[in-house]
GROMACS .gro file of C-alpha atoms in nm:
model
  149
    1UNK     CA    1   8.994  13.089  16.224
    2UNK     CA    2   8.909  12.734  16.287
    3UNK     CA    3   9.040  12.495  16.047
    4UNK     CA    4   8.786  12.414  15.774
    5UNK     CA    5   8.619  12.775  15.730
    6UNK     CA    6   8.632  12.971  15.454
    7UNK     CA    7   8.654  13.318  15.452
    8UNK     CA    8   8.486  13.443  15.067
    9UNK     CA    9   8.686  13.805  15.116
   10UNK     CA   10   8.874  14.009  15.314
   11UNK     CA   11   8.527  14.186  15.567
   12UNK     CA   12   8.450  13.843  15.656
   13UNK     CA   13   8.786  13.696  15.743
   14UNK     CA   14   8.819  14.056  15.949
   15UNK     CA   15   8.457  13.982  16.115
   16UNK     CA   16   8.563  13.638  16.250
   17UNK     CA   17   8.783  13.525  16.567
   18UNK     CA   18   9.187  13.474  16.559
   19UNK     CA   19   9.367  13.208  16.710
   20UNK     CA   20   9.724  13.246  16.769
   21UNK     CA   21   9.958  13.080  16.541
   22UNK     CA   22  10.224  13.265  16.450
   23UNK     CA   23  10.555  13.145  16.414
   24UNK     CA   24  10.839  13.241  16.672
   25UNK     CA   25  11.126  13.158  16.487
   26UNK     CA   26  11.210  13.189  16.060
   27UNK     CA   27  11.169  12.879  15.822
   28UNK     CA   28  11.471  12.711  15.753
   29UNK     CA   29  11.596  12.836  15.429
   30UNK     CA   30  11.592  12.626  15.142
   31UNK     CA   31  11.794  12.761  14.862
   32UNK     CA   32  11.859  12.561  14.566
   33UNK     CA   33  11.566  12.336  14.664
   34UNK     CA   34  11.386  12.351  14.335
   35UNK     CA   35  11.732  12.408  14.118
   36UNK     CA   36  11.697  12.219  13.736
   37UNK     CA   37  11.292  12.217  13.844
   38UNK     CA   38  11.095  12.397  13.560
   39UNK     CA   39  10.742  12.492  13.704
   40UNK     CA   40  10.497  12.599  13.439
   41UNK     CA   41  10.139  12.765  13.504
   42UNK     CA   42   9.893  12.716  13.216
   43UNK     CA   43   9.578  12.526  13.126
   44UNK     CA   44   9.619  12.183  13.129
   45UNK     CA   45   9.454  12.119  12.811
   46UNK     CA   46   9.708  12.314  12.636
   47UNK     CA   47  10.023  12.218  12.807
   48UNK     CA   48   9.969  11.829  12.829
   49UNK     CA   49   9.955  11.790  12.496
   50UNK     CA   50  10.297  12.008  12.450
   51UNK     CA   51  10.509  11.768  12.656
   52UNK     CA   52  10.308  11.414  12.608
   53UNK     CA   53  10.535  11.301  12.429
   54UNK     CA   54  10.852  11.390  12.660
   55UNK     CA   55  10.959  11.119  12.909
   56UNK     CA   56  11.033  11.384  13.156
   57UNK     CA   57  10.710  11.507  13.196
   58UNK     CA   58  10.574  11.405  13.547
   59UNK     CA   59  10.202  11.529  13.606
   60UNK     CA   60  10.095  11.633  13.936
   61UNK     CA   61   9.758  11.754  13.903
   62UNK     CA   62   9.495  11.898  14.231
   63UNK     CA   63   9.205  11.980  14.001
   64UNK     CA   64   8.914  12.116  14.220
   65UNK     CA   65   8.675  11.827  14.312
   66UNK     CA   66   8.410  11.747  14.092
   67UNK     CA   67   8.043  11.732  14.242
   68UNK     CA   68   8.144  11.993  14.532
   69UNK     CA   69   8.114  12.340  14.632
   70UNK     CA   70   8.366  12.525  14.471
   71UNK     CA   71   8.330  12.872  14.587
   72UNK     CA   72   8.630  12.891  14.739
   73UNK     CA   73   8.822  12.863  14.455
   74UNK     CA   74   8.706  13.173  14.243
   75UNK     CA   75   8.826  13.121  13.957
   76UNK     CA   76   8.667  13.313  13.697
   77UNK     CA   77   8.663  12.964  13.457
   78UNK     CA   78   8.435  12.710  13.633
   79UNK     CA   79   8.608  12.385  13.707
   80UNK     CA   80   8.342  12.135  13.633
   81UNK     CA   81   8.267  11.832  13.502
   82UNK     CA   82   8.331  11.897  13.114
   83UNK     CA   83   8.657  12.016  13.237
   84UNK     CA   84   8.727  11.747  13.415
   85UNK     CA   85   8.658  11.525  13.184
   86UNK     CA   86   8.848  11.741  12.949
   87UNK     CA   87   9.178  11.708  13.143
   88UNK     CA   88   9.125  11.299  13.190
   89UNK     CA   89   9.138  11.269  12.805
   90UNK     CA   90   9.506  11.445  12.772
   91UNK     CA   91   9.652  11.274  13.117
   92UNK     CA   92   9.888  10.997  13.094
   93UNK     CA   93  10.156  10.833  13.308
   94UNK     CA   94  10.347  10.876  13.517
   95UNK     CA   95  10.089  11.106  13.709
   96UNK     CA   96  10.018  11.163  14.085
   97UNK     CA   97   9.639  11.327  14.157
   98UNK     CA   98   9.549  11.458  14.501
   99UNK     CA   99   9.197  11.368  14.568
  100UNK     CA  100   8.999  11.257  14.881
  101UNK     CA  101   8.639  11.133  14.921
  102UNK     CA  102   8.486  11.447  14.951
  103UNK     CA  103   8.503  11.388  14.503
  104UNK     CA  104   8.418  11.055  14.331
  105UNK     CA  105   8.790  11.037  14.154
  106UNK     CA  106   8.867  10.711  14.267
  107UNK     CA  107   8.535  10.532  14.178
  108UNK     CA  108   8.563  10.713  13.840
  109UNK     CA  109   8.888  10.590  13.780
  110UNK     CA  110   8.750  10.223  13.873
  111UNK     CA  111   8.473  10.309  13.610
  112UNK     CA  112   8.655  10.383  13.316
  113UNK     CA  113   8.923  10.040  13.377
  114UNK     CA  114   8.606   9.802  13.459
  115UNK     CA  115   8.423   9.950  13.148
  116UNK     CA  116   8.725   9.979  12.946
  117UNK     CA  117   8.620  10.339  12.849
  118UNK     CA  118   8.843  10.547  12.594
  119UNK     CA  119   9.207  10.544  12.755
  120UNK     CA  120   9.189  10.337  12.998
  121UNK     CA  121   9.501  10.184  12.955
  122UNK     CA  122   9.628  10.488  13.110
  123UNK     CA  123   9.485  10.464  13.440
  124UNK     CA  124   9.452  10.100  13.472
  125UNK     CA  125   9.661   9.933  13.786
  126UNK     CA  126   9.722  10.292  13.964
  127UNK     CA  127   9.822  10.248  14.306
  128UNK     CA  128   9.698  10.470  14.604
  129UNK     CA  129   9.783  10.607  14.947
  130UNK     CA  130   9.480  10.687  15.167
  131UNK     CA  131   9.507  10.880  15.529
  132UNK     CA  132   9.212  10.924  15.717
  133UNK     CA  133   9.207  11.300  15.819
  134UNK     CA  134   9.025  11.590  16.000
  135UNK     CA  135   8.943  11.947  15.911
  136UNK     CA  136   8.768  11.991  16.256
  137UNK     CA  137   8.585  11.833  16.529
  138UNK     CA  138   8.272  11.678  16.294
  139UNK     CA  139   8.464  11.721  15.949
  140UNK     CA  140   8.600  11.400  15.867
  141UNK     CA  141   8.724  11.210  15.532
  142UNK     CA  142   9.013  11.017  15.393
  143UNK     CA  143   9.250  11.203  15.181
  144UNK     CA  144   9.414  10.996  14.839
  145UNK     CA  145   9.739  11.014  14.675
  146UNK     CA  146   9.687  10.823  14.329
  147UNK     CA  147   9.961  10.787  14.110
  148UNK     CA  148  10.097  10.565  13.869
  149UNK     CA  149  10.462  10.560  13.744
   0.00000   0.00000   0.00000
């Protein structure tokens, strides 16, 4: 399919038109790439608070964007805006967030330094790499990288 379209199940993804992009050759492999990495899967509320206080800990957090249609995500817990707000209270440095315009992250972040809201200190003078960037034709917005070390 077209880059930017959703397919909600398995009938509609059939339904729709395929566009050749298969790979002719393998991946290179990459054994050992994530050797000494320990990747852990659980609610963030819980696990933040395990590790806060261990200087190892480096968050990289893709929460689903706030204010958007999420249907793609189908997750039977609702990401929303108590949840976000939820997982701002636990973050600390050093994080790195993926976010884009399509949410208001950024301008919430500005919020809660210019209005010195609970914990700002942790967020104040993040830094942030923006790329403009495509899903198709008319789909257009700027991707972010925020992150503070």
């Amino acid at each position: 399919m077209f880059s930017g379209k959703q397919a909600p199940d398995f009938d509609f993804l059939f339904g729709e038109a395929w566009y050749r992009k298969i790979r002719e050759s393998d991946y290179p492999i990459a054994s050992g790439y994530l050797d000494g990495v320990e990747i852990i899967r659980e609610n963030a509320h819980t696990l933040i608070p395990k590790f806060a206080h261990d200087p190892k800990m480096l968050l990289v957090l893709d929460p689903p964007y706030i204010c958007t249609a999420q249907g793609s995500y189908r997750q039977d817990d609702y990401f929303g805006m108590v949840q976000f707000l939820r997982l701002m209270s636990v973050v600390r440095p050093p994080f790195i967030f993926f976010s884009s315009t399509r949410s208001e992250f950024v301008d919430y972040l500005d919020w809660v330094i210019e209005s010195k809201q609970n914990g700002w200190e942790r967020l104040s003078n993040y830094q942030k790499i923006s790329l403009q960037t495509s899903l198709n034709y008319s789909a257009k917005y700027e991707d972010n990288l925020v992150f503070k070390f």
